[in-house]
Amino acid sequence: MRKGVRTTGFLRELRLASNDVDMAEYPFCLPAVTRLAQLDGLPLAPGVTFFVGENGSGKSTLVEALAVAVGMNPEGGSQNYRFTTRSTESVLGDYLVVKWGIDKPRSRFFLRAESYYNVATQTERLGPDQLAVFGGVSPHERSHGESFVDLMRLRFFPNGLYLLDEPEAALSPRGCMTVLALLSDLTAQGCQFVVATHSPILLALPGATIYEIAEDGDIDEVTYDQALPVRLTRDFLAEPDRYLRHLIDGE
Ligand SMILES: Nc1ncnc2c1ncn2[C@@H]1O[C@H](COP(=O)(O)OP(=O)(O)OP(=O)(O)O)[C@@H](O)[C@H]1O
Ligand SMILES: [Mg+2]
């Protein structure tokens, strides 16, 4: 941890208050949520906490619930973004108990790849002051990946709290490397991130905590080399023909 950087996060821990809920109902029936209810709190890193896990393992459900629990719009944006195009968020955010550190974040933003188009539209609607934050250019006039990098460069400030759901969805491998460098710079400037990702490039960020959600819902801290997206990508790239024989030829 560099000089002058907080050693505890704005968010220190998340816990699920499940006393009066039906654990057979969605979202409480998801294995990862059931597991969270059994844990005596899941610590969050002062810098970057990544969540990895297969499609459908519950990463977005958790990150979205965290966004709601800390006062952000479930469809993405900051506290100023109060639009709803289609309300699909689960009720999990109402049951997440967040343990705050001493300091409060200077700014907050929830970036979810799947609804960033709507956030861009809302940015235009909020008018010139909001557009000025984005360098005076509407995110609609930038490519998907460019608009993500602009967002992090121009709208993410020191000492901010940022939740990202699959930022790599819009990014090329080089774009992922740019975002990796931005994550490093911003954490050195006191920012805290919680990121759901499948990107072996982003996961390489030094000093980050990686939680992997297993099929049975277990949420375990893993090293970079143990993380599933890293292992699987490495194995595939080392021997694509072996995978292709299995995947396509059915051998
Ligand atoms: N409204 C809903 N009712 C019931 N089940 C739902 C609802 N919304 C999502 N789910 C289920 O919850 C599970 C977790 O979804 P979630 O979007 O959190 O997964 P994820 O880990 O983010 O996956 P991905 O990597 O594909 O983004 C999925 O199996 C999904 O089908
Ligand atoms: Mg998801």
mmCIF file of C-alpha atoms and ligand atoms in Angstrom:
data_model
loop_
_atom_site.group_PDB
_atom_site.id
_atom_site.type_symbol
_atom_site.label_atom_id
_atom_site.label_comp_id
_atom_site.label_asym_id
_atom_site.label_seq_id
_atom_site.Cartn_x
_atom_site.Cartn_y
_atom_site.Cartn_z
ATOM 1 C CA MET A 1 0.000 0.000 0.000
ATOM 2 C CA ARG A 2 1.489 3.333 -1.039
ATOM 3 C CA LYS A 3 2.044 6.294 1.276
ATOM 4 C CA GLY A 4 -1.070 8.319 2.049
ATOM 5 C CA VAL A 5 -3.483 5.583 0.954
ATOM 6 C CA ARG A 6 -6.137 4.357 3.365
ATOM 7 C CA THR A 7 -5.490 0.906 4.822
ATOM 8 C CA THR A 8 -9.201 0.194 5.265
ATOM 9 C CA GLY A 9 -11.850 0.528 2.599
ATOM 10 C CA PHE A 10 -14.945 2.714 2.573
ATOM 11 C CA LEU A 11 -16.734 -0.628 2.585
ATOM 12 C CA ARG A 12 -15.109 -3.105 4.926
ATOM 13 C CA GLU A 13 -17.478 -6.031 4.862
ATOM 14 C CA LEU A 14 -20.779 -7.244 3.553
ATOM 15 C CA ARG A 15 -23.167 -9.521 5.336
ATOM 16 C CA LEU A 16 -26.643 -10.875 4.652
ATOM 17 C CA ALA A 17 -29.391 -10.322 7.209
ATOM 18 C CA SER A 18 -31.528 -13.345 6.405
ATOM 19 C CA ASN A 19 -33.649 -13.672 9.582
ATOM 20 C CA ASP A 20 -37.032 -13.062 7.999
ATOM 21 C CA VAL A 21 -36.543 -14.225 4.414
ATOM 22 C CA ASP A 22 -37.671 -17.316 2.540
ATOM 23 C CA MET A 23 -34.396 -18.983 1.554
ATOM 24 C CA ALA A 24 -36.279 -21.076 -1.043
ATOM 25 C CA GLU A 25 -37.161 -17.950 -3.060
ATOM 26 C CA TYR A 26 -34.978 -16.107 -5.602
ATOM 27 C CA PRO A 27 -32.496 -14.488 -4.922
ATOM 28 C CA PHE A 28 -31.964 -16.190 -1.547
ATOM 29 C CA CYS A 29 -32.049 -19.647 -3.135
ATOM 30 C CA LEU A 30 -28.966 -18.899 -5.278
ATOM 31 C CA PRO A 31 -26.124 -21.020 -3.846
ATOM 32 C CA ALA A 32 -23.824 -17.985 -3.486
ATOM 33 C CA VAL A 33 -26.498 -16.033 -1.589
ATOM 34 C CA THR A 34 -27.273 -19.009 0.670
ATOM 35 C CA ARG A 35 -23.540 -19.257 1.381
ATOM 36 C CA LEU A 36 -23.296 -15.532 2.110
ATOM 37 C CA ALA A 37 -26.087 -15.911 4.664
ATOM 38 C CA GLN A 38 -24.008 -18.559 6.463
ATOM 39 C CA LEU A 39 -20.849 -16.439 6.528
ATOM 40 C CA ASP A 40 -20.078 -14.139 9.399
ATOM 41 C CA GLY A 41 -19.358 -11.337 6.936
ATOM 42 C CA LEU A 42 -17.311 -11.230 3.730
ATOM 43 C CA PRO A 43 -14.362 -8.813 4.032
ATOM 44 C CA LEU A 44 -13.803 -6.331 1.193
ATOM 45 C CA ALA A 45 -10.301 -5.178 0.251
ATOM 46 C CA PRO A 46 -9.392 -1.485 0.698
ATOM 47 C CA GLY A 47 -8.354 -1.453 -2.980
ATOM 48 C CA VAL A 48 -9.906 -3.891 -5.447
ATOM 49 C CA THR A 49 -12.097 -6.923 -4.732
ATOM 50 C CA PHE A 50 -12.858 -9.104 -7.760
ATOM 51 C CA PHE A 51 -15.700 -11.636 -7.971
ATOM 52 C CA VAL A 52 -15.246 -14.454 -10.491
ATOM 53 C CA GLY A 53 -17.415 -17.473 -11.205
ATOM 54 C CA GLU A 54 -19.241 -19.197 -14.012
ATOM 55 C CA ASN A 55 -22.131 -17.585 -15.895
ATOM 56 C CA GLY A 56 -25.128 -17.606 -13.582
ATOM 57 C CA SER A 57 -23.101 -18.001 -10.382
ATOM 58 C CA GLY A 58 -24.568 -14.790 -8.933
ATOM 59 C CA LYS A 59 -21.866 -12.136 -9.461
ATOM 60 C CA SER A 60 -24.190 -9.509 -10.966
ATOM 61 C CA THR A 61 -26.853 -10.248 -8.362
ATOM 62 C CA LEU A 62 -24.293 -9.545 -5.608
ATOM 63 C CA VAL A 63 -22.761 -6.427 -7.184
ATOM 64 C CA GLU A 64 -26.184 -4.974 -8.021
ATOM 65 C CA ALA A 65 -27.386 -5.631 -4.463
ATOM 66 C CA LEU A 66 -24.267 -3.930 -3.130
ATOM 67 C CA ALA A 67 -25.001 -0.928 -5.377
ATOM 68 C CA VAL A 68 -28.526 -0.681 -3.947
ATOM 69 C CA ALA A 69 -27.244 -1.124 -0.372
ATOM 70 C CA VAL A 70 -24.839 1.826 -0.777
ATOM 71 C CA GLY A 71 -27.392 4.122 -2.437
ATOM 72 C CA MET A 72 -26.621 3.771 -6.141
ATOM 73 C CA ASN A 73 -29.056 3.250 -8.998
ATOM 74 C CA PRO A 74 -29.420 -0.511 -9.684
ATOM 75 C CA GLU A 75 -29.350 0.179 -13.450
ATOM 76 C CA GLY A 76 -26.011 1.962 -13.149
ATOM 77 C CA GLY A 77 -24.712 5.488 -12.649
ATOM 78 C CA SER A 78 -24.099 7.530 -9.518
ATOM 79 C CA GLN A 79 -26.509 8.741 -6.853
ATOM 80 C CA ASN A 80 -27.638 11.402 -9.369
ATOM 81 C CA TYR A 81 -28.868 8.782 -11.827
ATOM 82 C CA ARG A 82 -32.384 7.878 -10.708
ATOM 83 C CA PHE A 83 -33.826 6.560 -13.966
ATOM 84 C CA THR A 84 -35.462 3.180 -14.426
ATOM 85 C CA THR A 85 -36.004 1.605 -17.836
ATOM 86 C CA ARG A 86 -37.115 -1.770 -16.551
ATOM 87 C CA SER A 87 -36.911 -2.580 -12.873
ATOM 88 C CA THR A 88 -35.347 -6.035 -12.694
ATOM 89 C CA GLU A 89 -33.173 -5.807 -9.608
ATOM 90 C CA SER A 90 -33.647 -8.434 -6.925
ATOM 91 C CA VAL A 91 -34.609 -7.491 -3.358
ATOM 92 C CA LEU A 92 -31.202 -8.644 -2.130
ATOM 93 C CA GLY A 93 -29.962 -5.047 -1.704
ATOM 94 C CA ASP A 94 -32.554 -4.512 1.058
ATOM 95 C CA TYR A 95 -31.027 -7.365 3.059
ATOM 96 C CA LEU A 96 -27.312 -6.681 2.576
ATOM 97 C CA VAL A 97 -25.721 -5.140 5.626
ATOM 98 C CA VAL A 98 -22.636 -3.143 4.737
ATOM 99 C CA LYS A 99 -19.996 -2.345 7.325
ATOM 100 C CA TRP A 100 -18.617 1.109 6.494
ATOM 101 C CA GLY A 101 -15.093 2.269 7.371
ATOM 102 C CA ILE A 102 -14.415 5.677 8.944
ATOM 103 C CA ASP A 103 -14.085 7.672 5.719
ATOM 104 C CA LYS A 104 -16.887 8.242 3.229
ATOM 105 C CA PRO A 105 -16.213 8.109 -0.531
ATOM 106 C CA ARG A 106 -15.950 11.394 -2.408
ATOM 107 C CA SER A 107 -17.835 9.978 -5.370
ATOM 108 C CA ARG A 108 -19.587 6.761 -6.372
ATOM 109 C CA PHE A 109 -20.480 5.094 -9.648
ATOM 110 C CA PHE A 110 -21.946 1.739 -10.647
ATOM 111 C CA LEU A 111 -20.875 0.650 -14.136
ATOM 112 C CA ARG A 112 -22.817 -2.268 -15.524
ATOM 113 C CA ALA A 113 -21.886 -3.172 -19.052
ATOM 114 C CA GLU A 114 -25.336 -4.414 -20.010
ATOM 115 C CA SER A 115 -27.147 -1.137 -19.305
ATOM 116 C CA TYR A 116 -24.474 1.470 -19.962
ATOM 117 C CA TYR A 117 -26.418 2.617 -23.041
ATOM 118 C CA ASN A 118 -29.212 3.807 -20.711
ATOM 119 C CA VAL A 119 -26.699 5.539 -18.429
ATOM 120 C CA ALA A 120 -25.301 7.330 -21.501
ATOM 121 C CA THR A 121 -28.805 8.519 -22.453
ATOM 122 C CA GLN A 122 -29.366 9.725 -18.906
ATOM 123 C CA THR A 123 -26.012 11.548 -18.987
ATOM 124 C CA GLU A 124 -27.270 13.519 -22.005
ATOM 125 C CA ARG A 125 -30.573 14.237 -20.256
ATOM 126 C CA LEU A 126 -28.813 15.552 -17.143
ATOM 127 C CA GLY A 127 -27.520 18.361 -19.361
ATOM 128 C CA PRO A 128 -24.340 20.335 -20.121
ATOM 129 C CA ASP A 129 -22.871 20.197 -16.595
ATOM 130 C CA GLN A 130 -22.968 16.412 -16.574
ATOM 131 C CA LEU A 131 -21.698 16.214 -20.169
ATOM 132 C CA ALA A 132 -18.826 18.526 -19.241
ATOM 133 C CA VAL A 133 -17.638 15.866 -16.794
ATOM 134 C CA PHE A 134 -17.296 13.588 -19.819
ATOM 135 C CA GLY A 135 -15.146 16.145 -21.660
ATOM 136 C CA GLY A 136 -18.223 17.629 -23.367
ATOM 137 C CA VAL A 137 -18.702 14.528 -25.529
ATOM 138 C CA SER A 138 -21.752 12.327 -25.102
ATOM 139 C CA PRO A 139 -20.898 8.668 -24.394
ATOM 140 C CA HIS A 140 -23.264 7.930 -27.325
ATOM 141 C CA GLU A 141 -20.741 9.583 -29.647
ATOM 142 C CA ARG A 142 -17.958 7.256 -28.521
ATOM 143 C CA SER A 143 -17.569 3.542 -29.131
ATOM 144 C CA HIS A 144 -18.707 1.166 -26.382
ATOM 145 C CA GLY A 145 -15.148 0.519 -25.199
ATOM 146 C CA GLU A 146 -14.034 4.153 -25.606
ATOM 147 C CA SER A 147 -16.968 5.316 -23.492
ATOM 148 C CA PHE A 148 -15.949 2.932 -20.665
ATOM 149 C CA VAL A 149 -12.359 4.185 -20.695
ATOM 150 C CA ASP A 150 -13.603 7.834 -20.842
ATOM 151 C CA LEU A 151 -15.807 7.130 -17.841
ATOM 152 C CA MET A 152 -12.897 5.848 -15.774
ATOM 153 C CA ARG A 153 -10.510 8.583 -16.945
ATOM 154 C CA LEU A 154 -12.890 11.528 -16.593
ATOM 155 C CA ARG A 155 -15.610 10.607 -14.111
ATOM 156 C CA PHE A 156 -13.720 8.451 -11.569
ATOM 157 C CA PHE A 157 -12.089 10.731 -9.000
ATOM 158 C CA PRO A 158 -9.607 10.076 -6.162
ATOM 159 C CA ASN A 159 -11.166 8.641 -3.003
ATOM 160 C CA GLY A 160 -14.169 7.276 -4.869
ATOM 161 C CA LEU A 161 -16.139 4.066 -4.504
ATOM 162 C CA TYR A 162 -16.757 2.244 -7.769
ATOM 163 C CA LEU A 163 -18.686 -0.915 -8.569
ATOM 164 C CA LEU A 164 -18.093 -2.486 -11.978
ATOM 165 C CA ASP A 165 -19.971 -5.386 -13.545
ATOM 166 C CA GLU A 166 -17.950 -6.957 -16.367
ATOM 167 C CA PRO A 167 -16.191 -3.804 -17.597
ATOM 168 C CA GLU A 168 -14.310 -6.023 -20.056
ATOM 169 C CA ALA A 169 -17.549 -6.636 -21.983
ATOM 170 C CA ALA A 170 -16.749 -3.597 -24.137
ATOM 171 C CA LEU A 171 -12.986 -3.800 -24.138
ATOM 172 C CA SER A 172 -10.338 -5.213 -26.442
ATOM 173 C CA PRO A 173 -7.367 -6.946 -24.783
ATOM 174 C CA ARG A 174 -5.440 -3.674 -25.065
ATOM 175 C CA GLY A 175 -8.459 -1.817 -23.638
ATOM 176 C CA CYS A 176 -8.413 -4.259 -20.696
ATOM 177 C CA MET A 177 -4.747 -3.391 -20.138
ATOM 178 C CA THR A 178 -5.631 0.327 -20.156
ATOM 179 C CA VAL A 179 -8.331 -0.319 -17.555
ATOM 180 C CA LEU A 180 -5.896 -2.437 -15.517
ATOM 181 C CA ALA A 181 -3.521 0.559 -15.398
ATOM 182 C CA LEU A 182 -6.414 2.891 -14.477
ATOM 183 C CA LEU A 183 -7.464 0.549 -11.661
ATOM 184 C CA SER A 184 -3.903 0.642 -10.351
ATOM 185 C CA ASP A 185 -3.678 4.478 -10.557
ATOM 186 C CA LEU A 186 -7.091 5.029 -8.995
ATOM 187 C CA THR A 187 -6.485 2.649 -6.067
ATOM 188 C CA ALA A 188 -3.187 4.475 -5.441
ATOM 189 C CA GLN A 189 -5.353 7.628 -5.231
ATOM 190 C CA GLY A 190 -7.535 6.117 -2.510
ATOM 191 C CA CYS A 191 -10.341 4.576 -4.589
ATOM 192 C CA GLN A 192 -12.053 1.321 -3.720
ATOM 193 C CA PHE A 193 -13.494 -1.024 -6.367
ATOM 194 C CA VAL A 194 -15.703 -4.102 -6.321
ATOM 195 C CA VAL A 195 -15.594 -5.760 -9.747
ATOM 196 C CA ALA A 196 -17.383 -8.770 -11.238
ATOM 197 C CA THR A 197 -15.240 -10.043 -14.098
ATOM 198 C CA HIS A 198 -14.237 -12.903 -16.384
ATOM 199 C CA SER A 199 -11.104 -11.099 -17.594
ATOM 200 C CA PRO A 200 -7.758 -12.805 -16.940
ATOM 201 C CA ILE A 201 -6.125 -9.470 -17.825
ATOM 202 C CA LEU A 202 -7.980 -7.383 -15.223
ATOM 203 C CA LEU A 203 -7.490 -10.096 -12.587
ATOM 204 C CA ALA A 204 -3.704 -9.634 -12.892
ATOM 205 C CA LEU A 205 -3.934 -6.365 -10.937
ATOM 206 C CA PRO A 206 -1.281 -6.630 -8.197
ATOM 207 C CA GLY A 207 -2.610 -6.634 -4.644
ATOM 208 C CA ALA A 208 -6.256 -7.313 -5.539
ATOM 209 C CA THR A 209 -8.423 -9.781 -3.636
ATOM 210 C CA ILE A 210 -10.107 -12.411 -5.843
ATOM 211 C CA TYR A 211 -13.220 -14.219 -4.574
ATOM 212 C CA GLU A 212 -14.299 -17.191 -6.662
ATOM 213 C CA ILE A 213 -17.902 -18.381 -6.490
ATOM 214 C CA ALA A 214 -17.978 -22.160 -6.920
ATOM 215 C CA GLU A 215 -20.863 -24.199 -8.339
ATOM 216 C CA ASP A 216 -22.016 -25.112 -4.826
ATOM 217 C CA GLY A 217 -21.998 -21.406 -3.860
ATOM 218 C CA ASP A 218 -18.786 -21.475 -1.838
ATOM 219 C CA ILE A 219 -17.084 -18.084 -1.941
ATOM 220 C CA ASP A 220 -13.344 -18.611 -1.519
ATOM 221 C CA GLU A 221 -10.395 -16.291 -1.890
ATOM 222 C CA VAL A 222 -8.091 -17.577 -4.635
ATOM 223 C CA THR A 223 -4.737 -16.519 -6.078
ATOM 224 C CA TYR A 224 -4.385 -15.198 -9.611
ATOM 225 C CA ASP A 225 -3.012 -18.526 -10.829
ATOM 226 C CA GLN A 226 -5.861 -20.457 -9.194
ATOM 227 C CA ALA A 227 -8.663 -18.256 -10.579
ATOM 228 C CA LEU A 228 -10.801 -20.143 -13.095
ATOM 229 C CA PRO A 229 -10.786 -17.542 -15.916
ATOM 230 C CA VAL A 230 -6.970 -17.491 -15.729
ATOM 231 C CA ARG A 231 -6.525 -21.286 -15.639
ATOM 232 C CA LEU A 232 -9.022 -21.978 -18.397
ATOM 233 C CA THR A 233 -7.766 -19.224 -20.717
ATOM 234 C CA ARG A 234 -4.155 -20.292 -20.181
ATOM 235 C CA ASP A 235 -4.973 -23.943 -20.876
ATOM 236 C CA PHE A 236 -6.979 -23.092 -23.972
ATOM 237 C CA LEU A 237 -4.329 -20.806 -25.448
ATOM 238 C CA ALA A 238 -1.579 -23.323 -24.713
ATOM 239 C CA GLU A 239 -3.363 -26.094 -26.637
ATOM 240 C CA PRO A 240 -6.373 -24.809 -28.611
ATOM 241 C CA ASP A 241 -6.419 -27.919 -30.811
ATOM 242 C CA ARG A 242 -6.949 -30.175 -27.797
ATOM 243 C CA TYR A 243 -9.977 -28.089 -26.721
ATOM 244 C CA LEU A 244 -11.325 -27.839 -30.274
ATOM 245 C CA ARG A 245 -11.181 -31.611 -30.731
ATOM 246 C CA HIS A 246 -13.226 -31.970 -27.573
ATOM 247 C CA LEU A 247 -15.624 -29.050 -28.166
ATOM 248 C CA ILE A 248 -16.278 -29.373 -31.889
ATOM 249 C CA ASP A 249 -15.353 -32.866 -32.917
ATOM 250 C CA GLY A 250 -16.779 -34.392 -29.707
ATOM 251 C CA GLU A 251 -13.728 -36.583 -29.108
HETATM 252 N N1 LIG B 1 -35.648 -12.407 -11.692
HETATM 253 C C1 LIG B 1 -35.068 -13.610 -11.566
HETATM 254 N N2 LIG B 1 -35.760 -14.683 -11.124
HETATM 255 C C2 LIG B 1 -35.180 -15.875 -10.956
HETATM 256 N N3 LIG B 1 -33.875 -16.124 -11.228
HETATM 257 C C3 LIG B 1 -33.132 -15.105 -11.687
HETATM 258 C C4 LIG B 1 -33.686 -13.792 -11.875
HETATM 259 N N4 LIG B 1 -32.700 -12.986 -12.320
HETATM 260 C C5 LIG B 1 -31.584 -13.756 -12.410
HETATM 261 N N5 LIG B 1 -31.852 -15.022 -12.030
HETATM 262 C C6 LIG B 1 -30.900 -16.142 -11.974
HETATM 263 O O1 LIG B 1 -29.900 -15.860 -11.009
HETATM 264 C C7 LIG B 1 -28.685 -16.514 -11.396
HETATM 265 C C8 LIG B 1 -27.526 -15.560 -11.180
HETATM 266 O O2 LIG B 1 -27.573 -14.534 -12.153
HETATM 267 P P1 LIG B 1 -26.438 -13.429 -12.253
HETATM 268 O O3 LIG B 1 -26.856 -12.486 -13.311
HETATM 269 O O4 LIG B 1 -26.167 -12.862 -10.904
HETATM 270 O O5 LIG B 1 -25.174 -14.310 -12.708
HETATM 271 P P2 LIG B 1 -23.706 -13.845 -13.089
HETATM 272 O O6 LIG B 1 -22.756 -14.591 -12.189
HETATM 273 O O7 LIG B 1 -23.621 -12.367 -13.102
HETATM 274 O O8 LIG B 1 -23.549 -14.440 -14.561
HETATM 275 P P3 LIG B 1 -22.802 -13.835 -15.860
HETATM 276 O O9 LIG B 1 -21.354 -14.219 -15.716
HETATM 277 O O10 LIG B 1 -23.453 -14.563 -16.985
HETATM 278 O O11 LIG B 1 -23.008 -12.361 -15.922
HETATM 279 C C9 LIG B 1 -28.862 -16.963 -12.841
HETATM 280 O O12 LIG B 1 -28.965 -18.362 -12.863
HETATM 281 C C10 LIG B 1 -30.158 -16.310 -13.272
HETATM 282 O O13 LIG B 1 -30.875 -17.124 -14.157
HETATM 283 MG MG MG B 2 -23.342 -10.997 -14.605
#
